Coordinates of C-alpha atoms in Angstrom, one line a residue:
M183 CA 1.0 -19.2 -10.2
S184 CA 0.3 -21.7 -7.7
T185 CA -3.1 -22.8 -7.5
M186 CA -1.3 -22.2 -3.8
D187 CA -0.4 -19.3 -4.3
K188 CA -3.1 -17.4 -5.9
D189 CA -5.0 -18.4 -3.2
F190 CA -2.8 -16.4 -0.7
L191 CA -3.1 -13.6 -2.2
K192 CA -7.0 -13.8 -2.4
G193 CA -6.5 -13.5 1.4
N194 CA -7.6 -17.1 1.8
P195 CA -5.2 -18.6 4.3
E196 CA -6.8 -22.4 4.6
R197 CA -6.2 -23.8 1.2
S198 CA -2.7 -22.2 1.4
T199 CA -2.1 -24.9 3.9
S200 CA -2.0 -28.0 4.6
S201 CA -5.2 -29.7 5.5
D202 CA -6.3 -33.2 7.3
S203 CA -9.5 -32.6 6.4
T204 CA -9.4 -33.7 2.6
P205 CA -12.8 -36.4 1.9
V206 CA -11.6 -39.4 0.5
Y207 CA -13.5 -39.8 -2.4
G208 CA -16.4 -42.2 -2.1
E209 CA -16.6 -42.1 1.7
S210 CA -19.5 -40.7 3.6
T211 CA -19.6 -38.0 6.0
S212 CA -20.7 -41.7 8.3
R213 CA -17.4 -42.8 8.9
R214 CA -16.0 -39.5 9.2
A215 CA -12.8 -40.3 12.4
S216 CA -14.0 -39.8 15.5
L217 CA -12.8 -36.6 18.0
G218 CA -10.0 -38.4 20.0
Q219 CA -9.0 -40.2 16.1
R220 CA -9.4 -35.9 14.9
V221 CA -6.5 -35.3 17.3
L222 CA -4.3 -37.7 17.1
G223 CA -3.9 -37.2 13.7
S224 CA -3.3 -32.7 13.6
F225 CA 0.1 -33.4 15.2
Q226 CA 1.4 -36.1 12.8
R227 CA 3.6 -34.1 10.6
D228 CA 2.7 -31.5 7.7
P229 CA 2.8 -33.0 4.9
N230 CA 4.4 -30.4 3.8
A231 CA 7.3 -30.5 5.9
H232 CA 10.4 -30.4 4.2
V233 CA 13.4 -29.6 6.7
T234 CA 14.7 -33.1 7.1
A235 CA 15.0 -32.8 3.1
F236 CA 17.3 -29.5 3.9
A237 CA 20.8 -30.3 2.3
S238 CA 22.3 -26.2 4.3
F239 CA 25.6 -27.3 3.7
S240 CA 26.0 -27.4 0.7
D241 CA 29.8 -29.3 1.0
G242 CA 29.9 -29.3 4.4
K243 CA 31.9 -26.6 5.2
T244 CA 29.6 -23.5 3.6
Y245 CA 26.7 -22.6 4.3
D246 CA 23.8 -22.9 1.4
I247 CA 22.4 -19.0 1.8
E248 CA 19.8 -20.4 -1.3
N249 CA 18.1 -23.3 0.3
A250 CA 18.0 -21.2 4.0
T251 CA 16.3 -18.8 1.7
E252 CA 13.3 -20.9 0.1
K253 CA 12.4 -22.8 2.8
A254 CA 12.2 -20.0 5.4
A255 CA 10.0 -18.5 2.6
N256 CA 7.6 -21.9 2.2
S257 CA 7.5 -22.6 5.8
P258 CA 4.3 -25.6 7.0
L259 CA 3.2 -22.8 9.3
H260 CA -0.8 -22.1 8.6
R261 CA -1.4 -18.5 8.4
S262 CA -4.6 -17.9 10.4
L263 CA -3.6 -14.4 12.0
R264 CA -6.0 -12.0 11.2
G265 CA -5.9 -8.3 10.9
R266 CA -7.1 -8.0 14.9
H267 CA -4.8 -10.4 16.3
L268 CA -2.3 -8.3 14.8
Q269 CA -4.0 -4.9 16.5
M270 CA -3.4 -5.8 20.1
I271 CA -0.6 -7.8 19.8
A272 CA 1.6 -4.6 18.6
I273 CA -0.6 -2.3 20.5
G274 CA -0.8 -5.0 24.0
G275 CA 1.2 -7.6 23.3
S276 CA 4.7 -7.4 25.8
I277 CA 2.3 -5.3 28.2
G278 CA 3.8 -7.6 31.2
T279 CA 6.5 -6.8 34.4
G280 CA 8.7 -4.7 32.4
L281 CA 5.7 -1.8 32.7
F282 CA 3.4 -2.6 35.4
V283 CA 6.3 -4.0 37.9
S284 CA 10.2 -3.2 36.8
S285 CA 9.5 0.6 36.2
G286 CA 9.2 0.5 39.7
R287 CA 12.7 -0.1 40.2
V288 CA 13.8 2.2 37.9
L289 CA 11.9 5.4 39.3
A290 CA 13.9 4.6 42.2
T291 CA 17.4 3.8 40.5
G292 CA 17.2 7.2 38.8
G293 CA 14.7 9.2 39.1
P294 CA 10.9 10.9 37.8
A295 CA 13.0 11.8 34.6
S296 CA 15.6 8.7 33.5
L297 CA 12.4 7.2 34.3
L298 CA 10.8 9.2 31.6
I299 CA 14.2 9.6 29.0
A300 CA 15.2 6.4 28.9
Y301 CA 11.6 4.1 28.7
A302 CA 10.9 7.8 25.4
L303 CA 14.8 6.6 24.2
I304 CA 14.3 3.4 24.0
G305 CA 10.7 4.0 22.5
C306 CA 11.8 6.5 19.7
M307 CA 14.8 3.4 18.7
L308 CA 12.2 1.0 19.6
Y309 CA 9.4 3.4 16.4
C310 CA 12.8 3.2 13.8
A311 CA 13.1 -0.7 14.1
V312 CA 9.8 -1.6 13.8
H313 CA 8.8 0.2 11.0
A314 CA 12.1 -1.1 9.2
L315 CA 10.6 -5.5 10.7
G316 CA 7.7 -3.4 8.7
E317 CA 8.8 -2.9 5.7
M318 CA 11.0 -6.2 4.9
A319 CA 8.0 -8.2 6.8
V320 CA 5.6 -6.9 4.5
I321 CA 7.2 -7.8 1.3
F322 CA 8.8 -10.8 2.8
P323 CA 6.6 -12.5 5.8
V324 CA 8.7 -15.3 6.5
A325 CA 9.0 -17.9 9.2
G326 CA 11.8 -16.5 11.3
S327 CA 11.2 -12.7 10.3
F328 CA 14.2 -10.8 11.7
A329 CA 16.8 -13.2 12.1
H330 CA 16.5 -14.9 8.9
Y331 CA 16.4 -10.1 8.1
S332 CA 20.4 -11.0 9.8
T333 CA 21.2 -14.2 7.5
R334 CA 19.6 -13.1 4.0
F335 CA 20.8 -8.8 4.0
I336 CA 24.3 -9.1 6.4
D337 CA 25.9 -13.0 7.9
P338 CA 24.5 -16.2 8.2
A339 CA 26.9 -16.3 11.2
W340 CA 25.2 -13.4 12.6
G341 CA 21.9 -14.4 11.5
F342 CA 22.5 -17.8 13.8
A343 CA 23.6 -15.6 16.8
M344 CA 20.5 -13.3 16.7
G345 CA 18.3 -16.4 16.1
W346 CA 20.0 -18.4 19.5
N347 CA 19.6 -14.9 20.3
Y348 CA 15.8 -14.5 20.6
A349 CA 14.9 -17.7 21.1
L350 CA 17.6 -17.8 24.1
Q351 CA 16.1 -14.7 25.2
W352 CA 12.2 -15.1 25.4
L353 CA 13.0 -19.1 26.8
A354 CA 14.5 -17.4 29.8
I355 CA 11.6 -15.0 30.0
L356 CA 8.4 -17.8 30.4
P357 CA 9.5 -19.1 34.2
L358 CA 10.1 -15.2 35.2
E359 CA 6.6 -13.9 33.6
I360 CA 5.1 -17.9 35.1
V361 CA 6.6 -16.7 38.3
A362 CA 5.7 -13.2 38.3
A363 CA 2.1 -14.5 38.0
A364 CA 2.0 -17.0 41.0
I365 CA 3.8 -14.2 43.1
T366 CA 1.2 -11.4 42.3
V367 CA -1.2 -13.7 44.1
D368 CA 0.7 -13.4 47.0
Y369 CA -0.4 -10.2 47.1
W370 CA -3.4 -11.7 48.4
E371 CA -1.8 -13.4 51.1
S372 CA -2.7 -16.6 50.2
N373 CA -1.6 -19.9 52.8
I374 CA -1.4 -21.9 48.8
S375 CA 2.2 -23.3 47.6
S376 CA 3.5 -20.4 45.3
A377 CA 4.1 -24.3 43.2
V378 CA 0.3 -24.6 43.0
W379 CA 0.5 -21.5 41.0
V380 CA 2.8 -22.2 38.8
A381 CA 1.3 -25.5 38.5
L382 CA -2.1 -23.9 36.8
F383 CA -0.1 -20.8 35.1
W384 CA 2.6 -23.2 33.4
A385 CA -0.6 -25.6 32.3
A386 CA -2.8 -22.3 31.0
I387 CA -0.1 -21.1 28.7
V388 CA 0.6 -23.9 26.8
S389 CA -2.6 -24.7 26.1
I390 CA -3.5 -21.9 24.4
N391 CA -0.4 -22.7 22.5
L392 CA -1.6 -26.2 22.4
F393 CA -4.4 -24.7 20.6
G394 CA -2.0 -23.2 17.9
V395 CA -1.7 -19.7 16.7
K396 CA -5.2 -19.2 16.4
G397 CA -5.3 -20.0 20.0
Y398 CA -2.9 -17.7 20.3
G399 CA -3.9 -15.1 18.6
E400 CA -7.2 -15.3 19.8
A401 CA -5.5 -15.1 24.2
E402 CA -3.6 -12.8 22.7
F403 CA -7.0 -10.3 21.7
V404 CA -8.1 -11.1 25.1
F405 CA -5.4 -10.7 27.2
S406 CA -4.3 -6.9 25.3
S407 CA -8.1 -5.7 25.1
I408 CA -8.1 -5.7 29.0
K409 CA -4.5 -4.3 29.2
V410 CA -5.0 -1.6 27.0
I411 CA -8.7 -0.7 29.2
A412 CA -6.6 -0.5 32.1
V413 CA -3.7 1.7 31.4
I414 CA -6.2 4.1 29.7
A415 CA -8.1 3.8 33.0
F416 CA -4.9 4.7 35.5
I417 CA -4.1 7.1 32.8
I418 CA -7.6 8.9 33.6
L419 CA -7.3 8.3 37.4
G420 CA -4.1 9.4 37.5
V421 CA -4.3 12.7 36.1
I422 CA -7.8 13.0 38.9
L423 CA -4.9 11.8 41.1
N424 CA -2.4 15.0 40.3
C425 CA -5.3 17.4 40.3
A426 CA -7.1 16.9 44.1
G427 CA -9.0 14.2 43.4
G428 CA -7.3 12.0 45.2
Q429 CA -9.2 10.9 49.6
N430 CA -7.6 14.0 50.1
G431 CA -7.9 16.3 47.6
S432 CA -4.4 17.9 48.1
Y433 CA -3.2 19.2 44.9
I434 CA 0.3 16.9 43.5
G435 CA 1.4 18.5 40.4
V436 CA 5.1 18.7 40.1
K437 CA 5.9 17.7 43.6
Y438 CA 8.1 14.9 43.5
W439 CA 10.4 17.0 40.4
H440 CA 10.9 19.1 42.7
D441 CA 11.6 17.3 46.8
P442 CA 13.2 14.8 46.5
G443 CA 13.9 15.7 43.1
A444 CA 13.7 14.9 38.9
F445 CA 17.0 12.7 38.5
H446 CA 18.6 9.8 40.8
H447 CA 22.3 9.4 41.2
G448 CA 22.4 11.7 37.8
F449 CA 23.8 10.9 34.7
K450 CA 25.0 7.2 35.3
G451 CA 21.5 7.1 37.0
L452 CA 20.0 7.4 33.3
C453 CA 22.9 4.8 32.1
D454 CA 21.5 2.4 34.3
V455 CA 18.3 2.2 33.9
F456 CA 18.4 1.4 29.9
V457 CA 18.2 -2.6 30.2
N458 CA 15.1 -2.6 32.3
A459 CA 13.6 -0.2 29.3
G460 CA 14.3 -2.1 26.9
F461 CA 13.1 -5.5 28.9
A462 CA 9.8 -3.8 29.6
F463 CA 9.8 -2.7 25.2
A464 CA 10.4 -6.5 24.5
G465 CA 8.3 -8.4 22.3
T466 CA 6.7 -5.6 19.7
E467 CA 9.0 -7.3 17.6
L468 CA 7.0 -10.4 17.4
V469 CA 5.0 -9.0 14.5
G470 CA 7.3 -8.7 12.8
L471 CA 7.5 -12.7 13.4
A472 CA 3.6 -13.2 13.4
A473 CA 3.2 -12.4 10.1
A474 CA 4.9 -16.1 8.4
E475 CA 1.2 -17.2 9.8
T476 CA -0.6 -13.9 9.0
A477 CA -3.5 -14.4 6.6
N478 CA -3.1 -11.4 4.2
P479 CA 0.5 -9.7 5.8
R480 CA 0.0 -7.2 2.9
K481 CA -2.8 -5.2 3.8
S482 CA -2.8 -6.4 8.2
L483 CA 0.8 -6.0 8.9
P484 CA 1.2 -1.8 8.1
T485 CA -1.9 -1.4 10.1
A486 CA -0.6 -3.5 13.0
I487 CA 3.4 -1.4 12.5
K488 CA 1.6 1.9 12.5
Q489 CA 0.2 1.2 16.0
V490 CA 3.0 1.1 18.0
F491 CA 3.5 4.9 17.7
W492 CA 0.4 5.1 20.1
R493 CA 1.1 1.9 22.4
I494 CA 4.7 3.9 22.8
T495 CA 3.4 7.4 23.4
L496 CA 0.1 6.7 25.6
F497 CA 1.0 3.7 27.6
Y498 CA 4.7 4.0 28.4
I499 CA 5.0 7.0 27.9
V500 CA 2.2 8.7 29.9
S501 CA 1.8 6.7 32.0
L502 CA 4.8 6.2 33.1
T503 CA 4.9 10.6 33.4
L504 CA 1.6 10.4 35.6
V505 CA 3.6 7.2 37.9
G506 CA 6.9 10.0 38.2
L507 CA 4.0 12.3 39.7
L508 CA 2.4 10.7 41.7
I509 CA 4.9 8.5 43.3
P510 CA 8.3 9.9 44.5
Y511 CA 11.4 7.8 43.7
T512 CA 12.3 7.6 47.7
E513 CA 9.5 5.1 48.4
P514 CA 10.2 2.4 50.8
R515 CA 8.0 0.0 49.2
L516 CA 9.1 0.3 45.7
I517 CA 13.1 -0.4 47.6
N518 CA 12.2 -2.7 49.7
G519 CA 9.9 -5.5 46.9
T520 CA 11.1 -8.5 47.6
S521 CA 11.8 -9.4 44.7
T522 CA 12.1 -8.3 41.1
V523 CA 9.0 -9.2 39.8
D524 CA 6.8 -8.9 43.6
T525 CA 3.5 -6.5 42.9
K526 CA 3.6 -5.2 45.9
A527 CA 6.8 -2.9 44.5
S528 CA 4.3 -1.8 41.1
P529 CA 3.8 2.0 41.0
F530 CA 0.8 1.1 39.9
V531 CA 0.0 -0.6 42.9
I532 CA 1.0 2.3 45.4
A533 CA -0.3 4.9 43.6
I534 CA -3.5 3.4 43.8
K535 CA -3.2 2.6 47.5
N536 CA -1.7 6.0 48.4
A537 CA -5.2 8.0 47.0
G538 CA -6.3 4.9 49.8
I539 CA -8.9 4.3 47.0
E540 CA -10.7 0.2 48.6
V541 CA -10.8 -2.5 46.4
L542 CA -9.3 -0.8 43.0
D543 CA -5.6 -2.2 44.1
S544 CA -6.4 -5.1 44.1
V545 CA -8.3 -5.4 39.9
M546 CA -5.5 -3.4 39.3
N547 CA -3.0 -6.8 40.7
V548 CA -5.7 -8.7 38.9
V549 CA -5.0 -6.6 35.4
I550 CA -1.7 -7.3 36.1
M551 CA -1.5 -10.8 36.7
I552 CA -3.8 -11.5 33.3
A553 CA -0.3 -9.1 32.2
V554 CA 2.4 -11.1 33.1
L555 CA 0.0 -14.5 32.1
S556 CA 0.0 -12.9 28.2
V557 CA 3.8 -11.8 28.3
G558 CA 4.8 -15.6 29.1
N559 CA 1.6 -16.8 26.5
S560 CA 4.0 -14.8 23.8
A561 CA 6.8 -16.1 25.2
V562 CA 5.4 -19.9 24.6
Y563 CA 5.2 -18.5 20.4
G564 CA 7.9 -16.6 20.1
S565 CA 10.8 -18.6 21.2
S566 CA 8.9 -21.6 18.8
R567 CA 8.5 -20.1 16.2
T568 CA 12.3 -19.3 16.3
L569 CA 13.6 -22.2 17.5
A570 CA 11.1 -24.2 14.7
A571 CA 12.8 -21.5 11.9
L572 CA 16.1 -22.0 12.4
A573 CA 16.0 -25.7 12.3
E574 CA 14.4 -25.6 9.3
Q575 CA 17.3 -22.9 7.5
Q576 CA 19.3 -25.6 9.9
Q577 CA 20.7 -23.6 12.1
A578 CA 19.1 -25.6 15.1
P579 CA 18.8 -29.6 15.7
R580 CA 16.7 -30.7 13.0
F581 CA 13.8 -32.0 15.0
L582 CA 12.5 -28.8 15.9
G583 CA 11.4 -28.1 13.0
Y584 CA 9.2 -30.2 12.8
I585 CA 5.2 -29.5 11.9
D586 CA 2.5 -30.9 12.8
R587 CA -1.2 -30.7 10.4
K588 CA -2.4 -27.8 13.1
G589 CA 0.7 -25.9 11.8
R590 CA 2.4 -25.8 15.4
P591 CA 6.4 -26.4 15.8
L592 CA 5.7 -28.9 18.6
W593 CA 8.7 -30.0 19.4
A594 CA 9.5 -26.4 19.8
I595 CA 7.2 -25.8 22.3
C596 CA 7.5 -28.7 24.3
I597 CA 11.4 -27.6 24.8
A598 CA 9.5 -24.0 25.4
S599 CA 7.0 -25.5 28.1
A600 CA 9.9 -27.7 30.2
M601 CA 12.1 -24.8 30.2
G602 CA 8.3 -22.6 31.9
L603 CA 9.1 -25.7 34.2
L604 CA 12.1 -23.5 35.7
G605 CA 9.1 -21.3 37.4
F606 CA 9.0 -24.2 40.3
L607 CA 12.3 -22.1 42.1
A608 CA 9.9 -19.8 42.8
A609 CA 9.4 -22.4 45.6
T610 CA 12.6 -22.0 46.5
D611 CA 15.9 -20.4 48.5
K612 CA 16.8 -19.4 44.6
Q613 CA 14.5 -17.6 43.2
E614 CA 16.2 -14.1 43.4
V615 CA 19.0 -15.8 42.1
A616 CA 17.0 -17.3 39.1
F617 CA 14.6 -13.6 38.0
E618 CA 18.3 -12.3 37.9
W619 CA 20.0 -14.3 35.8
M620 CA 16.8 -14.5 33.3
I621 CA 16.9 -10.6 33.6
A622 CA 20.6 -10.3 32.8
I623 CA 19.7 -13.1 29.7
S624 CA 16.9 -11.5 27.9
G625 CA 17.2 -7.8 29.0
L626 CA 19.9 -6.8 26.5
S627 CA 19.0 -9.3 24.3
S628 CA 16.4 -6.9 23.1
I629 CA 19.2 -4.2 21.6
F630 CA 20.4 -7.0 19.9
T631 CA 17.0 -7.7 18.3
W632 CA 16.7 -4.2 17.0
G633 CA 19.7 -3.5 16.9
S634 CA 20.1 -6.5 13.9
I635 CA 16.6 -5.0 13.0
C636 CA 18.1 -1.5 11.7
L637 CA 21.8 -2.4 9.8
A638 CA 18.8 -5.9 8.4
H639 CA 17.1 -2.6 7.1
I640 CA 20.1 -0.7 5.7
R641 CA 21.1 -3.4 4.0
F642 CA 17.9 -4.2 2.3
R643 CA 17.6 -1.4 1.3
R644 CA 20.4 -0.9 -0.7
A645 CA 20.6 -4.2 -2.5
W646 CA 17.2 -3.0 -3.1
K647 CA 18.9 -0.1 -5.3
V648 CA 21.7 -1.4 -5.8
Q649 CA 19.1 -4.3 -8.0
G650 CA 16.8 -1.4 -10.0
N651 CA 14.2 -1.4 -8.0
S652 CA 11.6 1.5 -6.9
L653 CA 11.0 2.4 -3.9
H654 CA 7.4 3.3 -5.5
D655 CA 7.9 -0.5 -5.8
L656 CA 7.9 -1.8 -1.8
A657 CA 4.4 -2.9 -0.4
F658 CA 4.8 -0.5 2.2
R659 CA 7.7 1.7 3.5
S660 CA 9.2 2.6 6.9
Q661 CA 7.8 5.7 8.2
P662 CA 11.1 7.3 9.4
G663 CA 12.8 5.4 6.0
I664 CA 16.3 4.9 6.3
I665 CA 17.6 8.0 8.4
G666 CA 15.2 6.2 11.1
S667 CA 17.3 3.0 10.6
W668 CA 21.0 4.1 10.7
I669 CA 19.8 6.2 14.4
G670 CA 18.3 3.2 15.5
F671 CA 21.2 1.4 15.5
A672 CA 23.8 4.1 16.2
F673 CA 21.5 4.7 19.7
N674 CA 21.5 0.3 19.4
C675 CA 25.0 1.0 19.7
L676 CA 25.1 3.9 22.5
V677 CA 22.9 1.3 24.8
L678 CA 26.3 -1.3 24.1
V679 CA 28.3 1.0 25.2
A680 CA 26.6 3.1 28.2
Q681 CA 25.5 0.0 30.1
F682 CA 28.8 -1.8 29.3
W683 CA 29.7 1.5 32.0
V684 CA 27.3 0.5 34.0
G685 CA 28.0 -3.0 34.3
F686 CA 32.2 -2.2 34.4
A687 CA 31.2 0.8 37.1
P688 CA 28.0 0.7 38.8
I689 CA 26.4 3.7 40.5
D690 CA 27.4 2.1 44.6
Y691 CA 31.4 0.0 43.1
E692 CA 33.1 2.0 45.6
T693 CA 31.2 0.0 48.3
M694 CA 31.7 -3.7 46.4
S695 CA 34.4 -6.2 46.6
A696 CA 36.0 -7.7 43.4
S697 CA 33.6 -11.1 42.8
M698 CA 30.2 -8.5 43.8
L699 CA 31.3 -6.7 40.5
A700 CA 31.6 -9.5 38.4
R701 CA 28.5 -10.1 39.3
N702 CA 27.3 -7.0 38.6
F703 CA 29.3 -7.2 35.0
F704 CA 27.6 -10.6 33.8
S705 CA 23.9 -9.7 35.4
K706 CA 23.5 -6.5 33.2
Y707 CA 26.5 -7.6 30.4
L708 CA 25.7 -11.5 29.9
A709 CA 24.0 -11.3 26.4
A710 CA 26.8 -9.7 24.7
P711 CA 29.1 -12.6 25.8
V712 CA 26.3 -15.1 24.7
V713 CA 25.9 -13.8 21.6
L714 CA 29.4 -13.6 20.6
L715 CA 29.0 -17.1 21.8
F716 CA 26.8 -18.2 19.0
Y717 CA 28.6 -15.7 16.0
I718 CA 32.4 -16.9 16.8
P719 CA 32.6 -20.5 16.5
Y720 CA 29.8 -20.5 13.8
K721 CA 31.7 -17.7 11.5
L722 CA 35.5 -19.7 11.7
R723 CA 33.6 -23.4 11.3
F724 CA 31.6 -22.1 8.4
K725 CA 33.6 -19.8 6.6
T726 CA 30.7 -17.0 6.1
K727 CA 31.1 -13.8 4.5
I728 CA 29.5 -11.0 5.1
L729 CA 27.3 -10.5 2.1
R730 CA 27.3 -8.2 -1.1
A731 CA 24.4 -5.9 -2.6
K732 CA 24.4 -7.4 -5.5
D733 CA 24.3 -10.7 -4.6
M734 CA 21.5 -10.5 -2.2
D735 CA 18.5 -12.7 -2.8
L736 CA 14.8 -10.4 -3.5
R737 CA 12.5 -12.5 -5.1
T738 CA 12.7 -15.9 -2.5
G739 CA 9.1 -15.3 -0.6
R740 CA 7.9 -11.8 -2.1
R741 CA 4.5 -11.8 -1.3
E742 CA 3.4 -8.8 -3.8
L743 CA 5.3 -9.9 -7.1
N744 CA 2.3 -10.5 -9.2
I745 CA 0.1 -7.7 -7.3
Q746 CA 1.8 -5.2 -8.6
W747 CA -1.3 -3.5 -10.7
L748 CA -3.4 -4.0 -7.6
M749 CA -1.1 -2.0 -5.8
K750 CA -1.3 1.1 -7.8
E751 CA -4.7 1.0 -8.0
E752 CA -4.6 1.3 -4.6
R753 CA -2.3 4.0 -4.4
A754 CA -4.6 6.0 -7.1
Q755 CA -7.8 5.9 -4.5
Q756 CA -5.7 7.0 -1.5
A757 CA -4.4 9.8 -3.7
A758 CA -8.2 10.9 -4.0
W759 CA -8.5 10.3 -0.1
P760 CA -9.9 13.7 1.9
A761 CA -6.8 14.6 4.4
W762 CA -8.1 14.1 7.8
K763 CA -8.3 10.3 6.0
K764 CA -4.5 10.2 4.4
I765 CA -3.5 12.1 8.2
Y766 CA -5.2 9.3 10.2
K767 CA -4.3 6.2 8.2
F768 CA -1.1 8.2 8.1
F769 CA -0.7 7.6 12.0
C770 CA -3.3 4.3 12.0

């Protein structure tokens, strides 16, 4: 085993990555480079970077998956994330406008029952997908994560489409979240132009990501902690308000489920809100993408994956149940919000204002602003790492694979940051149109991503069995298992079908012109043709094939090849745990 691998297994990421601080023999400490020289030097290419020497097309016509797998497994990204970073990324990393603001539009469209059912079903589907991702990411913590798993276990053409689908999703979300943060400030009726706030928030997000993965991890730890505290506080407040603890002291109970009702627009109203629910959960899979930059993924990733259950249950299901109890779907402010990201239409803010509690609505608005900045921060991270991984596997322009001495995919970060400048559309009269298409690109993309994760896990398990391996050799196993992946994959397909239906025949299609119907369809289903535009030409050009289970590479990039003895020792210790600890560790 190499020295790098030994240091990695010992959990020492500093020695397992490149460094520009190695002293030259005979050089005294007094001759160290100045701060400015060290900062400039950190932007130089990492000596371990290898994308320029990688030819993925061995004969110019076929894709060399063996080289792609090797490069993904040996990416020079730094392993600086700790367990606490991953846990907070998993628990609250993507809580933003999807929960705090867009849930109001879901409530107005489908009613409180549709709100709860849609988020619960998407949450169950996501639970299966994230556990499937966790199983693969623990054993293969490689750059590109789920996009690479599609290349490795399904078809290189599908992996190419999924990688670009995911990158475009985050590239579209970044300006959307920056504008959402700028519009949030308008809640206080500021006279300052939205363009000024867009510039400030854009600069803050870019600066955080220029500190590298450690800067992203620390920022997410702080942001997510604030969001978690705020949601828990709202749940406590919501229970009090519902039980006659408001200003007028009247008991609410389930009154609004009877009048105006639990459902709005019936079954089609339920189908119409799945994309909004998917948009709200987007980003949960980032915990798998971060595995390649984690000090000890075998230890920290399983715990972070298990936290997703609590995030779905507590922060989405419980809080949105209370939202449906406190606000009727006929509430005018839900329907008349000036934009998709208008916090005046946030059901959380409306519930507090209806209770007549002074100042607290402004506090909640600050939390929403922090939440959307957090998602914007994740957008730069997610898109830049995906673009860099695609470049390393020769599925994106080569320059995007430039990784500097601090482990930053520099050009990929620059591309993502440049896309954030679209946030200045907030200062124009085209912001509504821009928001609509940004959400169209990003909303359905997550459904494709999660479905592909489940399918890749199904194919991985098949290859694992065919090649003579035992499930006991896996450091972490998905709790819902292969059955959960089949359920998750099937439900993702059903959501795509349901969304096609409401896109083709929306709720009020009788009153819509042909051009309005076309615009409605693409605003709800744009991600599907985008995926096909990436998949079909690539498939035809390089003639890639669906991989057979016996031919899949299950060795390159594996992190526990030499620690089976340690796993056996850990399992022996776990067998001796008391029952309460086994139950706790199962969920946490």
